[in-house]
Tab-separated table of C-alpha atoms in Angstrom:
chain	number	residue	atom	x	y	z
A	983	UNK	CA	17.519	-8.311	31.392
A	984	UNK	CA	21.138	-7.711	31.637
A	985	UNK	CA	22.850	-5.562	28.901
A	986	UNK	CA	21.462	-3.735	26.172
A	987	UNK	CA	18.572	-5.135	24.567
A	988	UNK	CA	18.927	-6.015	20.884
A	989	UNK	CA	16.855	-4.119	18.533
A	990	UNK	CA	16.537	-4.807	14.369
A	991	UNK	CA	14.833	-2.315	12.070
A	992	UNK	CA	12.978	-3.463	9.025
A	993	UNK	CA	12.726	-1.964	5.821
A	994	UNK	CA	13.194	1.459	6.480
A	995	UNK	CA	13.906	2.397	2.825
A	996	UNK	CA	14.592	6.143	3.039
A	997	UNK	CA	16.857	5.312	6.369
A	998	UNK	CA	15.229	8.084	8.352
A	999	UNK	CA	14.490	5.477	11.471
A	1000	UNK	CA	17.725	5.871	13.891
A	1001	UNK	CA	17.449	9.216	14.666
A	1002	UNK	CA	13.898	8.565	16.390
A	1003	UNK	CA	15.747	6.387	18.861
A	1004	UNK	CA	18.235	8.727	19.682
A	1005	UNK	CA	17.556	9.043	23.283
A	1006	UNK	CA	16.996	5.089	23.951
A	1007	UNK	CA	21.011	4.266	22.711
A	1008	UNK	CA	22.340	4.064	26.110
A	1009	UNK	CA	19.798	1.272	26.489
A	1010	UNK	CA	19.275	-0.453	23.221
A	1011	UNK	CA	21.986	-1.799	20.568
A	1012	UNK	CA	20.143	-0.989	17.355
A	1013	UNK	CA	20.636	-2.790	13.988
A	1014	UNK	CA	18.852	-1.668	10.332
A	1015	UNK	CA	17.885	-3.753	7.748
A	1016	UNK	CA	17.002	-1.855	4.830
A	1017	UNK	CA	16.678	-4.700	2.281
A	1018	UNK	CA	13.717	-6.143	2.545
A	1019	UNK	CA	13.449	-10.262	2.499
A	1020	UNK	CA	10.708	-12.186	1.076
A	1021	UNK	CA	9.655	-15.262	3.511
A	1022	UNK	CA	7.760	-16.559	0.546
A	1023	UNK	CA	10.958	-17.927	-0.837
A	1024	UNK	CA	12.491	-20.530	0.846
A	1025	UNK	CA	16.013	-19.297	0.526
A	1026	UNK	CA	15.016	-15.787	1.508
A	1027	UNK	CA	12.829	-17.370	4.467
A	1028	UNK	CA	15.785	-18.923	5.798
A	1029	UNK	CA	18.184	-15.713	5.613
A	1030	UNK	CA	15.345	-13.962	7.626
A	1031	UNK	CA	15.676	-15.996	10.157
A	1032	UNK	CA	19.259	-16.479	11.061
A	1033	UNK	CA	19.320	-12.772	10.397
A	1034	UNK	CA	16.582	-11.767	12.909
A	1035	UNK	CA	17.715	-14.710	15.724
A	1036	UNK	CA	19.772	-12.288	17.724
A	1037	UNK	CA	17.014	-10.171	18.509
A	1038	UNK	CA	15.114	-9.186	21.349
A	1039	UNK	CA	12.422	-6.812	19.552
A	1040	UNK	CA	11.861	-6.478	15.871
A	1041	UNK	CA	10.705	-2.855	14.225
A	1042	UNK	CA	8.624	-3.660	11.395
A	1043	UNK	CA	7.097	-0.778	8.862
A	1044	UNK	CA	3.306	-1.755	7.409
A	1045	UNK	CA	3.250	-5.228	5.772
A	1046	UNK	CA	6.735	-5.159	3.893
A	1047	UNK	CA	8.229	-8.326	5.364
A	1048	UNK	CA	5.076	-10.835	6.933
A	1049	UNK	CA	5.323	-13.006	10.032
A	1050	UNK	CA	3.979	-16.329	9.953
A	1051	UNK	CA	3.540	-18.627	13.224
A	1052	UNK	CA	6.829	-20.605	11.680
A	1053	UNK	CA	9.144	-17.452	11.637
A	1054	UNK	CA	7.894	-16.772	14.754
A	1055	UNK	CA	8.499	-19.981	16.150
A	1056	UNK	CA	12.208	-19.689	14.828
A	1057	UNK	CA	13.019	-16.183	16.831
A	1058	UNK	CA	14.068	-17.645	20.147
A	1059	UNK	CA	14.854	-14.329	21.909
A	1060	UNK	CA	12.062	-12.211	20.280
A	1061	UNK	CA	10.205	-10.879	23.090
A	1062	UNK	CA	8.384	-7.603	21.228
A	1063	UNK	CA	7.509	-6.608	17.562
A	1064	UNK	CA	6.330	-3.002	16.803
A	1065	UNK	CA	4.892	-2.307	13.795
A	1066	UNK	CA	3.364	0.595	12.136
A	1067	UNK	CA	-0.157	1.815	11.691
A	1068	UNK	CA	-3.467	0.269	13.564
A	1069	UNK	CA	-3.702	-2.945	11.537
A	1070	UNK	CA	-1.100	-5.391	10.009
A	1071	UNK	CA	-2.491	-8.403	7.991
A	1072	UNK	CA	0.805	-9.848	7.266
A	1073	UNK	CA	1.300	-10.705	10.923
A	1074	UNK	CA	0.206	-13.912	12.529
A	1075	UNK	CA	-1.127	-12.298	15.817
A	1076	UNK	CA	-2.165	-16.044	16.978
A	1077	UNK	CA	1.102	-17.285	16.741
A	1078	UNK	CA	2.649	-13.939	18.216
A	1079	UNK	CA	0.067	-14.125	21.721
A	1080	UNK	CA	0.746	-17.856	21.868
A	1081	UNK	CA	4.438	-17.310	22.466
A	1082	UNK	CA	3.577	-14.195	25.164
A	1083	UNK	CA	5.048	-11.585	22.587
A	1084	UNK	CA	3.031	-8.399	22.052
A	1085	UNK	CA	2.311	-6.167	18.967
A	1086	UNK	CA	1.724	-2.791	18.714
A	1087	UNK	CA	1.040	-0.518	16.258
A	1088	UNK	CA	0.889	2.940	15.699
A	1089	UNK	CA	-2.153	5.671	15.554
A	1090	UNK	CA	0.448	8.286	12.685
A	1091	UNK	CA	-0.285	11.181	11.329
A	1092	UNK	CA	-4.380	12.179	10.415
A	1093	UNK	CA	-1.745	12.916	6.803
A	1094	UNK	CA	-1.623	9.255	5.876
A	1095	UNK	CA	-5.208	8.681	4.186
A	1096	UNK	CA	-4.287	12.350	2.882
A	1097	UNK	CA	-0.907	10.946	1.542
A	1098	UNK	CA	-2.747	8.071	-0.386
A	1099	UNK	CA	-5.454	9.919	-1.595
A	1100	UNK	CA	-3.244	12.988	-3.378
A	1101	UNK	CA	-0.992	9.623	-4.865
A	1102	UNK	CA	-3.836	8.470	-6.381
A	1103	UNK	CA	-4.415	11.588	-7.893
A	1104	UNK	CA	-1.346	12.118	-8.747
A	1105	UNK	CA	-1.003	8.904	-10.449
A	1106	UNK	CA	-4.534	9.631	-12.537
A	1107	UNK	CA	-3.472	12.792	-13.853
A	1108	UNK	CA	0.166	11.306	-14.685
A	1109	UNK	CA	-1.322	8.334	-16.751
A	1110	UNK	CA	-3.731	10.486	-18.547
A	1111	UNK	CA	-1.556	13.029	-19.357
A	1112	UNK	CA	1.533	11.483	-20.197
A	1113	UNK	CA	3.761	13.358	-17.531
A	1114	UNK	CA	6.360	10.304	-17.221
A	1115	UNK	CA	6.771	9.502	-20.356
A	1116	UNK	CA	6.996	13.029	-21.970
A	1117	UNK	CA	9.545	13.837	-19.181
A	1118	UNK	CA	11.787	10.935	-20.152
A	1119	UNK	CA	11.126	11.803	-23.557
A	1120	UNK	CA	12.447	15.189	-23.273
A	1121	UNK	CA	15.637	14.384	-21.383
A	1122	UNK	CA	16.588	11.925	-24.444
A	1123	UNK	CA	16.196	14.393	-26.829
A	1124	UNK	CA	12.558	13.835	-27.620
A	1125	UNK	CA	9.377	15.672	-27.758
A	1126	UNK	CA	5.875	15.392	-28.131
A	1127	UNK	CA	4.753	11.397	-28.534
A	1128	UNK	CA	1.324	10.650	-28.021
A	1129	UNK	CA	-2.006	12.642	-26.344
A	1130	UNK	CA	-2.680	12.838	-23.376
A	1131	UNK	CA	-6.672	12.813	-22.643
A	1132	UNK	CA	-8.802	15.015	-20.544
A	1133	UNK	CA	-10.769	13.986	-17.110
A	1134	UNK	CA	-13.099	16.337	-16.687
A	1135	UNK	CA	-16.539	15.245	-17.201
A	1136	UNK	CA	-15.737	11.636	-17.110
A	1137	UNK	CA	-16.746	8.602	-15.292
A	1138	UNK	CA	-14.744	7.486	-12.103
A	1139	UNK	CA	-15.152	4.188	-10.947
A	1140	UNK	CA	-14.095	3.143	-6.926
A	1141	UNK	CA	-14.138	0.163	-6.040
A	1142	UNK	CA	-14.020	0.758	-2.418
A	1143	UNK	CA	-15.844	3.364	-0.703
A	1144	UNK	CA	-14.609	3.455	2.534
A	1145	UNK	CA	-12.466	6.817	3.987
A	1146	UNK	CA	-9.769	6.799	0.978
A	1147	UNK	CA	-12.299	6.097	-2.111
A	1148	UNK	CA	-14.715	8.713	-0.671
A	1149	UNK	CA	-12.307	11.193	-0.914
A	1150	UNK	CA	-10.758	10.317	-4.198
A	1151	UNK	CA	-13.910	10.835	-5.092
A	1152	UNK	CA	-14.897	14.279	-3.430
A	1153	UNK	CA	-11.664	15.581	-5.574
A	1154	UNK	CA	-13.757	13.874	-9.149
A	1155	UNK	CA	-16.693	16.059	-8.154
A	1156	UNK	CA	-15.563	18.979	-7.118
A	1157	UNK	CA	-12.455	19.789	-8.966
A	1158	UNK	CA	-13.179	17.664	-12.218
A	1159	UNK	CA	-16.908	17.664	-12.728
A	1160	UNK	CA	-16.702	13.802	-12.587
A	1161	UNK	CA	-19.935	11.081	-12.103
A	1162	UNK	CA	-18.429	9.105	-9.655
A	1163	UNK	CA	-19.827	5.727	-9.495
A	1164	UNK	CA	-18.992	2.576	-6.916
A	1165	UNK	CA	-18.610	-1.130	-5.899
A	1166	UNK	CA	-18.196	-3.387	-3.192
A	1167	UNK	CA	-19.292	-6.062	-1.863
A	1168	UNK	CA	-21.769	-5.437	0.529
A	1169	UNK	CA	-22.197	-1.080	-0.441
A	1170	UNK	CA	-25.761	0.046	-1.060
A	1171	UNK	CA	-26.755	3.726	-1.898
A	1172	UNK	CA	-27.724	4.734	1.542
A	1173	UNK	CA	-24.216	4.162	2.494
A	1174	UNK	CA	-22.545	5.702	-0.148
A	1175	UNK	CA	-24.998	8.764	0.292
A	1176	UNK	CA	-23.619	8.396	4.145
A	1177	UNK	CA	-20.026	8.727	2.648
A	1178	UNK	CA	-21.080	11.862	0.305
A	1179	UNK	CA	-22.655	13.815	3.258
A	1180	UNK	CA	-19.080	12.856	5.176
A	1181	UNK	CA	-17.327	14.662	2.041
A	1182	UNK	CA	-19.965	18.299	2.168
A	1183	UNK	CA	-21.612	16.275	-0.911
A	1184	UNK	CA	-25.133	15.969	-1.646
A	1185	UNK	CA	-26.447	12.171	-1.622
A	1186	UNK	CA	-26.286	11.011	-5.269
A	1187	UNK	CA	-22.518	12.513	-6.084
A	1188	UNK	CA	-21.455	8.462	-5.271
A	1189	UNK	CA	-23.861	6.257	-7.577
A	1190	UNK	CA	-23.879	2.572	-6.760
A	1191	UNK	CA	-23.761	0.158	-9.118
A	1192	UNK	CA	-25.452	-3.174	-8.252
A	1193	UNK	CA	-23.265	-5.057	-10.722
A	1194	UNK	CA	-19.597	-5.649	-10.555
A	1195	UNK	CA	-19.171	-6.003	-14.291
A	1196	UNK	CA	-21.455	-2.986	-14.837
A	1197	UNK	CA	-19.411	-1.179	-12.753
A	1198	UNK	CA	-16.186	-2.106	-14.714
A	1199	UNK	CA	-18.287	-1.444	-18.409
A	1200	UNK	CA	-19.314	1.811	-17.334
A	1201	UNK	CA	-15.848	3.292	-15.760
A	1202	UNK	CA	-13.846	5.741	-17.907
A	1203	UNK	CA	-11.269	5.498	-14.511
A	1204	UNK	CA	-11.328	2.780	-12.185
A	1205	UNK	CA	-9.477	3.584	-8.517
A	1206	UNK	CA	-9.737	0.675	-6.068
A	1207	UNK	CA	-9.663	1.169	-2.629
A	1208	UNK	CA	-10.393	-2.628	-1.337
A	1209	UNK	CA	-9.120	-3.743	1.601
A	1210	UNK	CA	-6.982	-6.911	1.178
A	1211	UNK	CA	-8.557	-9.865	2.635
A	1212	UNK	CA	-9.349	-13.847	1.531
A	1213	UNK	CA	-12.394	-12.598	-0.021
A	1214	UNK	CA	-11.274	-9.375	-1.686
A	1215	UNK	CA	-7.733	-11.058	-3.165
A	1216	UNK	CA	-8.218	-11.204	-6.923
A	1217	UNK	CA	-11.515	-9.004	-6.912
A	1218	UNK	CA	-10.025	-7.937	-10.396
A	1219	UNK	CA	-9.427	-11.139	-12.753
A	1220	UNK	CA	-10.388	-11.469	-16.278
A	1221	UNK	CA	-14.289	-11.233	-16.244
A	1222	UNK	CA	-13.566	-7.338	-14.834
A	1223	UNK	CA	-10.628	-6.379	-17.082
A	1224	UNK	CA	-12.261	-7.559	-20.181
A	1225	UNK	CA	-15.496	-5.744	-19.092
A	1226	UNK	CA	-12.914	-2.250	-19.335
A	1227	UNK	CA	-13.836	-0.280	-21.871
A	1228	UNK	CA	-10.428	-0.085	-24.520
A	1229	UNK	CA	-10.195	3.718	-23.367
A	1230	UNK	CA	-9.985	2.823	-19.660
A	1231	UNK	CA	-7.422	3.683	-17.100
A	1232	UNK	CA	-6.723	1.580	-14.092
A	1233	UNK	CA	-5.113	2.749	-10.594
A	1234	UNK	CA	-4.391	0.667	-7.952
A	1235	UNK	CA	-3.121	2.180	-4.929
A	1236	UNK	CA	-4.411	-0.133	-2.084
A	1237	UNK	CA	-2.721	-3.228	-2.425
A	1238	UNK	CA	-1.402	-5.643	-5.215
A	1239	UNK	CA	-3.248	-8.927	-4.529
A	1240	UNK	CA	-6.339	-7.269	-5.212
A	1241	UNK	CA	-5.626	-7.496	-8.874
A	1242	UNK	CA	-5.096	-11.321	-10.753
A	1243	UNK	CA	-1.606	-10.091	-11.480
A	1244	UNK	CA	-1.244	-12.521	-14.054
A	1245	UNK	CA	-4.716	-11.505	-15.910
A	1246	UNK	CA	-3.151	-7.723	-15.980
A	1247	UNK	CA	-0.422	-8.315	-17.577
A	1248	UNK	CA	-1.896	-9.987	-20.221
A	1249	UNK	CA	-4.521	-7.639	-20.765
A	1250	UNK	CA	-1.485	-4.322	-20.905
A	1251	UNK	CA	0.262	-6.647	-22.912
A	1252	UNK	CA	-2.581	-6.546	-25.531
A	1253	UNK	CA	-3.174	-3.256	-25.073
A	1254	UNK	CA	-6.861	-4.058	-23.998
A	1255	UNK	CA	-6.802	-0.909	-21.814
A	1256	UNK	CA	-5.667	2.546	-22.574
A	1257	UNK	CA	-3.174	2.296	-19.030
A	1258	UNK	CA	-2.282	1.312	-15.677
A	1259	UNK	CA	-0.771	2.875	-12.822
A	1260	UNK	CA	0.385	1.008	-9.992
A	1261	UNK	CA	1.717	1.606	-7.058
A	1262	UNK	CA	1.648	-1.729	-5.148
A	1263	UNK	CA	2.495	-5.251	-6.116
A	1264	UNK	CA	2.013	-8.882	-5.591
A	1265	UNK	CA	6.152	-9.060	-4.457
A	1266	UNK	CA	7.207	-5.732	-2.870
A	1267	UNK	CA	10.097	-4.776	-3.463
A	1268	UNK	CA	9.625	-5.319	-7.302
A	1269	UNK	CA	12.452	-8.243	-8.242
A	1270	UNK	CA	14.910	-7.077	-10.783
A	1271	UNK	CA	13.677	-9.420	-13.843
A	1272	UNK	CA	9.887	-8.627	-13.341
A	1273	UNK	CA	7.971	-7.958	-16.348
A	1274	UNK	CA	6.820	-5.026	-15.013
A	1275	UNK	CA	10.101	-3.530	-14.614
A	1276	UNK	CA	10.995	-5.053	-18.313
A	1277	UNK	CA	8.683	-4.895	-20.512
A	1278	UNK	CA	8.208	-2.046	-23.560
A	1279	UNK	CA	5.181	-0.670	-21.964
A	1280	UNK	CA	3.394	2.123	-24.696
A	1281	UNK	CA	4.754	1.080	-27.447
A	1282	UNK	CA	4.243	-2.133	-30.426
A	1283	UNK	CA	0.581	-2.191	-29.282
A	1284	UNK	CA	0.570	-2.967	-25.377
A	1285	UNK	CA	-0.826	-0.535	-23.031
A	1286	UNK	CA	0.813	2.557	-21.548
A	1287	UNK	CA	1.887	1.387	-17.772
A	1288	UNK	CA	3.192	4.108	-14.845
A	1289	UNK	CA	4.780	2.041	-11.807
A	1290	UNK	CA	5.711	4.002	-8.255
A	1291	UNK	CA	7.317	1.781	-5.473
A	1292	UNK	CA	4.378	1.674	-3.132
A	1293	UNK	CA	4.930	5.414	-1.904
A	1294	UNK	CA	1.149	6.328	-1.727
A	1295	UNK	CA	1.199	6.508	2.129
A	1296	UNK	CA	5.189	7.190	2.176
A	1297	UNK	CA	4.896	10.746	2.956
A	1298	UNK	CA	7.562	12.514	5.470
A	1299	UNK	CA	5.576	13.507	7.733
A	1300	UNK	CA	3.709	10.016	8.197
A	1301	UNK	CA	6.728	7.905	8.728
A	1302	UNK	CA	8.619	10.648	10.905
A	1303	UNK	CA	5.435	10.593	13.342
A	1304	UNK	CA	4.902	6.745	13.046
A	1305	UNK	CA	8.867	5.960	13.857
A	1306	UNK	CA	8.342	8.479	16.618
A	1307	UNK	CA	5.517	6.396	18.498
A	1308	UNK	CA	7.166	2.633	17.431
A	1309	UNK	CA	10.178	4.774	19.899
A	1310	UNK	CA	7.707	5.613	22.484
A	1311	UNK	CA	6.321	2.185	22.744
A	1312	UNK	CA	9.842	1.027	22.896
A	1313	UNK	CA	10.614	3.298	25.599
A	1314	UNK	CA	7.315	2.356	27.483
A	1315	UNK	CA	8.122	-1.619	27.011
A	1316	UNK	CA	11.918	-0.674	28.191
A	1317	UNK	CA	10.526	0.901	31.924
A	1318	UNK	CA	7.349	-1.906	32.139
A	1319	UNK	CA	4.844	0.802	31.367
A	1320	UNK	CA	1.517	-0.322	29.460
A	1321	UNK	CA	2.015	-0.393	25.499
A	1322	UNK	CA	-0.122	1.998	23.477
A	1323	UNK	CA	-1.898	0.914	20.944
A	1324	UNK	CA	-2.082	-3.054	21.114
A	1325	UNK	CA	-2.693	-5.143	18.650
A	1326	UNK	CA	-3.063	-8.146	20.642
């Protein structure tokens, strides 16, 4: 290959990404892309592709803009995509082996299930105490609106008991007093004892419940910690969030799909639910005129509703050490050494 290779950067919202590359400039002409494009739409589908043409690798961070075997088949010159972490759904790995293009990911920092997991907790306390909305109160010249509640002694409900759910719910036991119960799928109690004895917990601390909707009647919380997938998209519709007790708080910090968006916002609009906090969405980045972004939320009736712009795993020291092995690969790909950690 004869000059420098041609390199576009995705989404890198906080713009921390160039300096990681540094040393490769002499060899690489790098551009950024910090607003994110939505193939979905047509229009925006189109944009992505005369913007992304030119290039001979393409940076991606997690899932925030997908690749589909036709945007694929539209890059010409696109000879390597890295990505970040060990799996990407939103990538059509098929489509990307058929052309002779590899993917790679990246192993990160052990911090990143620790990120998630102290967002989630975050986000619980924050919902049940008020913290947003009393701090926007104050700085309008407000004070004290309505209560917050307690969590101590409660019920937590994960949906999800993999690495993240178990230790959201090591935290309800141990520094809450919480009965922690769970769902999925295909989770029985010898597994979620299995997850408890991973925590330093005695089998029991994780209860399994053997019916979905019990599971949702029973929660004072509900966390979920699903992995996206055909099955598991829409594993919360209307059956589940009616089955919420009035007093119940929802978190989602895994991904938006999971959740019937549709069904949710009808149910916060009705107040149905004490509150929501979310920090991932159906569209990412949230359009301008979405009802979450517009609506009254806490007040004439509808539910109280705390939004963060999916920052669970954003931490600094996850996405320093995960643009830090995307440059590595791209150094390795750049001499024709073997790329580390494959993805096809």
């Amino acid at each position: 290959m004869t000059g420098k290779v041609k390199v576009a950067i995705l989404d890198d919202y906080q713009g921390i990404a160039l300096s990681h590359f540094a040393h490769l400039q002499s060899r690489v002409e790098i551009s950024s892309f910090p607003e994110t494009l939505d193939p979905r739409d047509p229009s925006q589908q189109k944009e992505l592709i005369l913007r992304l043409q030119p290039f001979d690798v393409i940076l991606t961070m997690r899932e925030r803009t997908p690749f589909s075997s036709e945007t694929i088949a539209a890059l010409p010159n696109l000879k390597l995509l890295l990505t970040t972490g060990t799996r990407n759904l939103s990538l059509d790995l098929p489509a990307f082996s058929t052309r002779g293009i590899p993917v790679a990911g990246t192993v990160g920092s052990p911090q990143a299930v620790g990120s998630t997991v102290e967002h989630t907790w975050a986000l619980i306390l924050d919902l049940a105490k008020h913290v947003a909305r009393d701090d926007a109160a104050i700085k309008h010249g407000g004070w004290q609106g309505s209560l917050g509640i307690s969590v101590s002694g409660k019920t937590l409900g994960l949906l999800g008991l993999g690495k993240l759910g178990s230790q959201v719910g090591r935290i309800a036991v141990l520094a809450f007093h919480m009965k922690v119960i769970a769902w999925s799928a295909n989770l029985t109690q010898e597994k979620a004892d299995e997850q408890a004895f991973a925590q330093g917990l005695p089998a029991g601390s994780f209860v399994v419940v053997p019916s979905k909707l019990d599971f949702f009647r029973w929660a004072d919380i509900v966390s979920i910690h699903n992995v996206l997938s055909d099955r598991s998209r829409g594993i919360v519709g209307v059956e589940e969030l009616a089955a919420l007790k009035p007093t119940a708080l929802l978190v989602n910090t895994s991904r938006g799909p999971l959740i019937d968006e549709a069904a949710l916002l009808e149910a916060l609009r009705k107040g149905r639910i004490r509150g929501a906090a979310l920090d991932v969405f159906d569209t990412e980045p949230l359009p301008a005129g979405s009802p979450w972004r517009t609506t009254a939320w806490g007040t004439e009736g509808r539910s109280e509703v705390l939004l963060t712009p999916h920052t669970g795993y954003a931490q600094e020291e996850v996405l320093h050490s995960w643009y830090d092995e995307e440059a590595e690969n791209l150094r390795r790909w750049l001499d024709g050494e073997e790329l580390q950690w494959k993805m096809n």
